[in-house]
Tab-separated table of C-alpha atoms in Angstrom:
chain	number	residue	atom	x	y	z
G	1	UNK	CA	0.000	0.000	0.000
G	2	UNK	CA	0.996	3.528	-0.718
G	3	UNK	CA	-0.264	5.637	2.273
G	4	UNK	CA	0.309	9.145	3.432
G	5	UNK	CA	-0.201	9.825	6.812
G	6	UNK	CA	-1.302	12.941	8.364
G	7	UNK	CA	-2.560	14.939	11.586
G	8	UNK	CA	-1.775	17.245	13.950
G	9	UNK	CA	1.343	17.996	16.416
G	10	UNK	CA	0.867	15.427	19.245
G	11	UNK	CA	-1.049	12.973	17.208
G	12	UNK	CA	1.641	10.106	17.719
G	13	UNK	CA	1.938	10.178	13.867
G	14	UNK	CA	5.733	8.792	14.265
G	15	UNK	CA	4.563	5.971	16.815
G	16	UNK	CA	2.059	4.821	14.373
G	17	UNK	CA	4.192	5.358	11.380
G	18	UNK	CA	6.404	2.428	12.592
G	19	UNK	CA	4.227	0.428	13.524
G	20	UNK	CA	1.981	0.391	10.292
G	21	UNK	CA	4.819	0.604	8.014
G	22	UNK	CA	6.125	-2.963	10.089
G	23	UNK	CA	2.410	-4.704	9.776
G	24	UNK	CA	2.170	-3.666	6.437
G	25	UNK	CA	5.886	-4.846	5.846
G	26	UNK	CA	6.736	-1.626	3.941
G	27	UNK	CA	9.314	1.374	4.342
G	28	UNK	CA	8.648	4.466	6.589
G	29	UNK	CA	9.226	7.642	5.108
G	30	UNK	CA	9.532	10.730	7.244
G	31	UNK	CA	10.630	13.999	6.738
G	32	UNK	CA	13.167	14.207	9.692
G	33	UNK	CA	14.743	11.017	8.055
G	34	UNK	CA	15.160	12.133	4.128
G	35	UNK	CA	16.639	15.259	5.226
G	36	UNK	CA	19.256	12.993	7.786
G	37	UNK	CA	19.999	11.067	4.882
G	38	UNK	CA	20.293	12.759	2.432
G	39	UNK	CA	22.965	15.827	4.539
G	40	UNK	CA	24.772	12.920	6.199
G	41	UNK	CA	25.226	11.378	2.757
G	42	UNK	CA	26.430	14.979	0.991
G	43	UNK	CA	23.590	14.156	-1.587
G	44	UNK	CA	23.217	17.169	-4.493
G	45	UNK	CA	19.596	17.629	-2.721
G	46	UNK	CA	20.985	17.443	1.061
G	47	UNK	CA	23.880	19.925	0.285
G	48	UNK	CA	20.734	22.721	-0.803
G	49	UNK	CA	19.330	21.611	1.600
G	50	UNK	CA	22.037	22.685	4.031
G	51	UNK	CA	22.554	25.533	2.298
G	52	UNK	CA	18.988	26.804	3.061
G	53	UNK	CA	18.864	24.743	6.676
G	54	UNK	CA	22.559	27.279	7.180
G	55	UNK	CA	21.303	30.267	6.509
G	56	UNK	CA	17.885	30.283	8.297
G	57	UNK	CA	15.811	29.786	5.423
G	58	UNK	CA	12.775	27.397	4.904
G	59	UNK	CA	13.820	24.184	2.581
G	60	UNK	CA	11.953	24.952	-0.791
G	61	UNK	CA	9.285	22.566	-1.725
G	62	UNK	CA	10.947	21.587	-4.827
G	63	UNK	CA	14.331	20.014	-2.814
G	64	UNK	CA	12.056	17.961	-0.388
G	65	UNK	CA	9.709	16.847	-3.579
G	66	UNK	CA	12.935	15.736	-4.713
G	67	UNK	CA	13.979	13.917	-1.788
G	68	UNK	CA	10.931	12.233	-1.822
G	69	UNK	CA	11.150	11.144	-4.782
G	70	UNK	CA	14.239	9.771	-4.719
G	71	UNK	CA	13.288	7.467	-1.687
G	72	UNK	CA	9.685	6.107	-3.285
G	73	UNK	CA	11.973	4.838	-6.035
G	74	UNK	CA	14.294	2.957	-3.437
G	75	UNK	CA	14.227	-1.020	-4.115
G	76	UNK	CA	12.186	-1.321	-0.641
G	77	UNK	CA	9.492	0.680	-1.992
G	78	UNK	CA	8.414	-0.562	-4.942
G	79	UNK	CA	5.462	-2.563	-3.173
G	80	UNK	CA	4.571	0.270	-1.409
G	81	UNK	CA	5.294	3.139	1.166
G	82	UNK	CA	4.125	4.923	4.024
G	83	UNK	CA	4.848	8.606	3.593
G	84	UNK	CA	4.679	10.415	7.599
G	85	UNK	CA	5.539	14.386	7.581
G	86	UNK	CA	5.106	14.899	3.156
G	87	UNK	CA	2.936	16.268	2.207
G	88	UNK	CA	2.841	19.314	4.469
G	89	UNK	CA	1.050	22.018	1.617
G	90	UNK	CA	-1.451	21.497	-1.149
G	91	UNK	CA	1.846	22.537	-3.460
G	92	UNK	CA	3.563	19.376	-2.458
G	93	UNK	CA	0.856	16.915	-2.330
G	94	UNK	CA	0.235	18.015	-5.799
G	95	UNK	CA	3.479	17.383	-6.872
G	96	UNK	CA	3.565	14.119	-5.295
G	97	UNK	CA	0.571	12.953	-7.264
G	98	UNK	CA	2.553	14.099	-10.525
G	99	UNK	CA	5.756	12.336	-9.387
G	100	UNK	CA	3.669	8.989	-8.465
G	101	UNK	CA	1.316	9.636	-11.915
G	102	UNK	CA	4.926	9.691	-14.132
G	103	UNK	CA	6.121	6.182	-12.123
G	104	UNK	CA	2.344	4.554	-13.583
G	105	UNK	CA	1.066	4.125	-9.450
G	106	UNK	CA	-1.238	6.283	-7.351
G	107	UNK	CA	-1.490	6.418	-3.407
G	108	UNK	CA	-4.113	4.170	-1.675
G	109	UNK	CA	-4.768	5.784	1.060
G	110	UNK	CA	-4.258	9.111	3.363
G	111	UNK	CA	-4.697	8.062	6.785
G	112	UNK	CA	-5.690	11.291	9.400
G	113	UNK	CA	-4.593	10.704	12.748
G	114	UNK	CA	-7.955	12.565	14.283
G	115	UNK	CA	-7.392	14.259	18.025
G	116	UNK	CA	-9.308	17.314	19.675
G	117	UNK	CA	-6.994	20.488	20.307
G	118	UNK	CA	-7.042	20.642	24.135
G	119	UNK	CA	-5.893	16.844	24.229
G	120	UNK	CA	-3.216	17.968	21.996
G	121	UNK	CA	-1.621	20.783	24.092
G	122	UNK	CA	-2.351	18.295	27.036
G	123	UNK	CA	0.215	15.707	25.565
G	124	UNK	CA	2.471	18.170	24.446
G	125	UNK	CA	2.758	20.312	27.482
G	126	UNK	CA	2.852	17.919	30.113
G	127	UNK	CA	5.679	16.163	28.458
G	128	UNK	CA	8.898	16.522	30.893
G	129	UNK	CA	12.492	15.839	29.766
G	130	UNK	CA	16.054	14.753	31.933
G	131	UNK	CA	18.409	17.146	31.849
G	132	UNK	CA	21.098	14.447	31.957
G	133	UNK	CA	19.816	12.339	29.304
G	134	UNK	CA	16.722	13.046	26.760
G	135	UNK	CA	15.660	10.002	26.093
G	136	UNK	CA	14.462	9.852	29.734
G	137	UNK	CA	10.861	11.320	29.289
G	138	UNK	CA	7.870	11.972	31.298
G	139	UNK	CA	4.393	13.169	31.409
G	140	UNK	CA	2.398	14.831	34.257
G	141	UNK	CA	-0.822	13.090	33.651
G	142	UNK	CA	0.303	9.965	31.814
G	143	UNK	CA	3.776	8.707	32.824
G	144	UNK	CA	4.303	10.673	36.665
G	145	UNK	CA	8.091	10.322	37.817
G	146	UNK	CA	7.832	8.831	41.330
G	147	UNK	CA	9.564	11.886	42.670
G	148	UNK	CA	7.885	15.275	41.169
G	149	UNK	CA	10.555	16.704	39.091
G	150	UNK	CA	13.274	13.842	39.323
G	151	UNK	CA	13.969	11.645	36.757
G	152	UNK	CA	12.990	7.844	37.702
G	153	UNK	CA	15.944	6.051	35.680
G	154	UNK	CA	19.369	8.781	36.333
G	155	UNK	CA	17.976	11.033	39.015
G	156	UNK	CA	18.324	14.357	36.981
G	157	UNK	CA	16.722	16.829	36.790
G	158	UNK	CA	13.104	17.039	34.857
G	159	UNK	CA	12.298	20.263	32.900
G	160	UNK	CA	9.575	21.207	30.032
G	161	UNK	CA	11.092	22.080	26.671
G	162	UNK	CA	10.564	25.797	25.281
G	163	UNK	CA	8.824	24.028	22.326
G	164	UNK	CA	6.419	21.996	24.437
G	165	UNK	CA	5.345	24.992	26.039
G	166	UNK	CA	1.331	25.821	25.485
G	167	UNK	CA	1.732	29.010	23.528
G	168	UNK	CA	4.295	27.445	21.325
G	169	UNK	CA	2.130	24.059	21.128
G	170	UNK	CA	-0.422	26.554	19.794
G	171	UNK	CA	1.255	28.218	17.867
G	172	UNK	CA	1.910	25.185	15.960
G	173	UNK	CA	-1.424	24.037	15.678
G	174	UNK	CA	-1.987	27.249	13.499
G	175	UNK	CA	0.648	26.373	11.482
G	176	UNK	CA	-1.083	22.777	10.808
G	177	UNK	CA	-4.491	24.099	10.596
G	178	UNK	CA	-3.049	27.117	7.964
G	179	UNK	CA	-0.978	24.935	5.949
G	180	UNK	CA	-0.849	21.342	6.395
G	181	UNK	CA	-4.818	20.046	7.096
G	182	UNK	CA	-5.679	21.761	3.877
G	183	UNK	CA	-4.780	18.357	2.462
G	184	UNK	CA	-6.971	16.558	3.724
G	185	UNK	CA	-9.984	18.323	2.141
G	186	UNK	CA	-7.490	18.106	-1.068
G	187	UNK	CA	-7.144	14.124	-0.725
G	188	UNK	CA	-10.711	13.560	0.571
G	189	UNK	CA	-12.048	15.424	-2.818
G	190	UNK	CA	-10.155	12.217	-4.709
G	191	UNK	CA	-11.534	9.642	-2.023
G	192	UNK	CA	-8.412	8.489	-0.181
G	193	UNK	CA	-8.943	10.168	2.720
G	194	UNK	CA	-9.052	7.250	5.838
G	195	UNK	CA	-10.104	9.596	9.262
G	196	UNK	CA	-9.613	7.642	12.786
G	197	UNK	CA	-9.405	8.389	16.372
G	198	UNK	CA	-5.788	8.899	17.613
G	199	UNK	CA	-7.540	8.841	21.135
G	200	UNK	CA	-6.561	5.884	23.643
G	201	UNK	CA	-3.291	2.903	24.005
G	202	UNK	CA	-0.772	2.969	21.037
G	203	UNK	CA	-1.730	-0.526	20.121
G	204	UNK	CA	-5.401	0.343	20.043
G	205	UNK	CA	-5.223	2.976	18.045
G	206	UNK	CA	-2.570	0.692	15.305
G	207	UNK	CA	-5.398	-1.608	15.481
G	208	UNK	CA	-8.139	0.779	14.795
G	209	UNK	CA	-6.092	1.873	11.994
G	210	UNK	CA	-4.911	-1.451	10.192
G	211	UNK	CA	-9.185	-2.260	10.337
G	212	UNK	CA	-9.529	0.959	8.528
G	213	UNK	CA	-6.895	0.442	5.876
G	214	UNK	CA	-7.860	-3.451	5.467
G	215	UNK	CA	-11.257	-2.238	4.980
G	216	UNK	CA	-10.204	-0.039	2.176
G	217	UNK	CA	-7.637	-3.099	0.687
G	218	UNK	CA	-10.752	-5.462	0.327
G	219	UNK	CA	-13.538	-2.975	-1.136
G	220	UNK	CA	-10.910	-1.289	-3.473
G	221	UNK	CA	-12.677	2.161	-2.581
G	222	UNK	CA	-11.458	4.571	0.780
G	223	UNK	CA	-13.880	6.507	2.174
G	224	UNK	CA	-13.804	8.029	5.655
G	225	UNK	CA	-13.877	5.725	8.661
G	226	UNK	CA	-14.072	6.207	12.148
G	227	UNK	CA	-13.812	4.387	15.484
């Protein structure tokens, strides 16, 4: 299956993403990871990239596109793909159904990861990190350290990141609901649009979504689901 995945800050979209992509034995394609790749490899792409990234400047649509592109076309991908943080704009998910129309395939399905606002900024801004080591991370409501503050595993020190903050979680939902969900209405408009509840346990919510997306393997038609 070729499947884009989509929703807002907070939505567990990477969580998901690998655990789809590994039920559905196919490649997981994010953003963060193309752009990795492609600067730690000194690609033509990731070197503009850099260039841009360098100088404070937004990556133009064109040199992700092309990133994109170049991954889809990978060996591991020719069966299918599972596309998490591209399309962000109706400009690139345009271009992506002109890159996938020249290759002779189309996508399947566009899976929306669907979670109210408020439980957003909840997850987001109750996160806490360790000082000492990052990986170490907490949540006021649904992973308490023992000690308020302290870090369970090293004994650091627990803090909030300035981007998990509420105004900046906010601010970021504009940013989604401006430019990225957009797409949805573009992808629903051509029937692939797949909408579920990101609410509940990780693995109830990868269930909830393989149903959905077996559901639209066996009718050969997507239209929106919910749970």
């Amino acid at each position: 299956m070729r499947i884009v995945l989509v929703g807002p800050p907070g939505a567990g979209k990477g969580t998901q993403a690998a655990f789809l992509a590994k039920n559905l034995s196919i490649p997981h394609i994010s953003t963060g990871d193309l752009f990795r790749s492609n600067i730690n490899r000194q690609t033509e792409l990731g070197k503009l990239a850099k260039s841009y990234m360098d100088a404070g400047n937004l990556v133009p649509d064109e040199v992700t596109i092309g990133m994109a592109r170049d991954r889809m076309e990978q060996s591991d991908a020719v069966n299918g793909f599972l596309l998490d943080g591209f399309p962000r704009n109706v400009s690139q998910a345009e271009a992506l159904d002109q890159a996938l129309k020249a290759d002779g395939v189309e996508l399947d399905a566009v899976l929306d990861l669907e979670v109210p606002e408020d439980e957003v900024v909840k997850r987001i801004a109750g996160r806490r990190i360790c000082r000492r080591d990052s990986s170490h991370v907490f949540h006021v409501v649904y992973s308490q350290p023992k000690k308020e503050g302290v870090c369970d595993v090293c004994g650091g020190e627990l803090y909030q990141r300035d981007d998990d903050s509420e105004e900046t979680v906010r601010r970021r939902l504009e940013v989604y609901h401006t430019q990225t969900e957009p797409i949805i209405d573009y992808y629903r408009a051509q029937g692939l649009v797949v909408t579920i509840s990101a609410l509940g346990k990780v693995d109830e919510v990868t269930k909830r979504a393989m149903d959905a997306l077996k559901r639209e393997g066996d009718t050969s038609s997507v239209s929106d689901a919910s749970a």
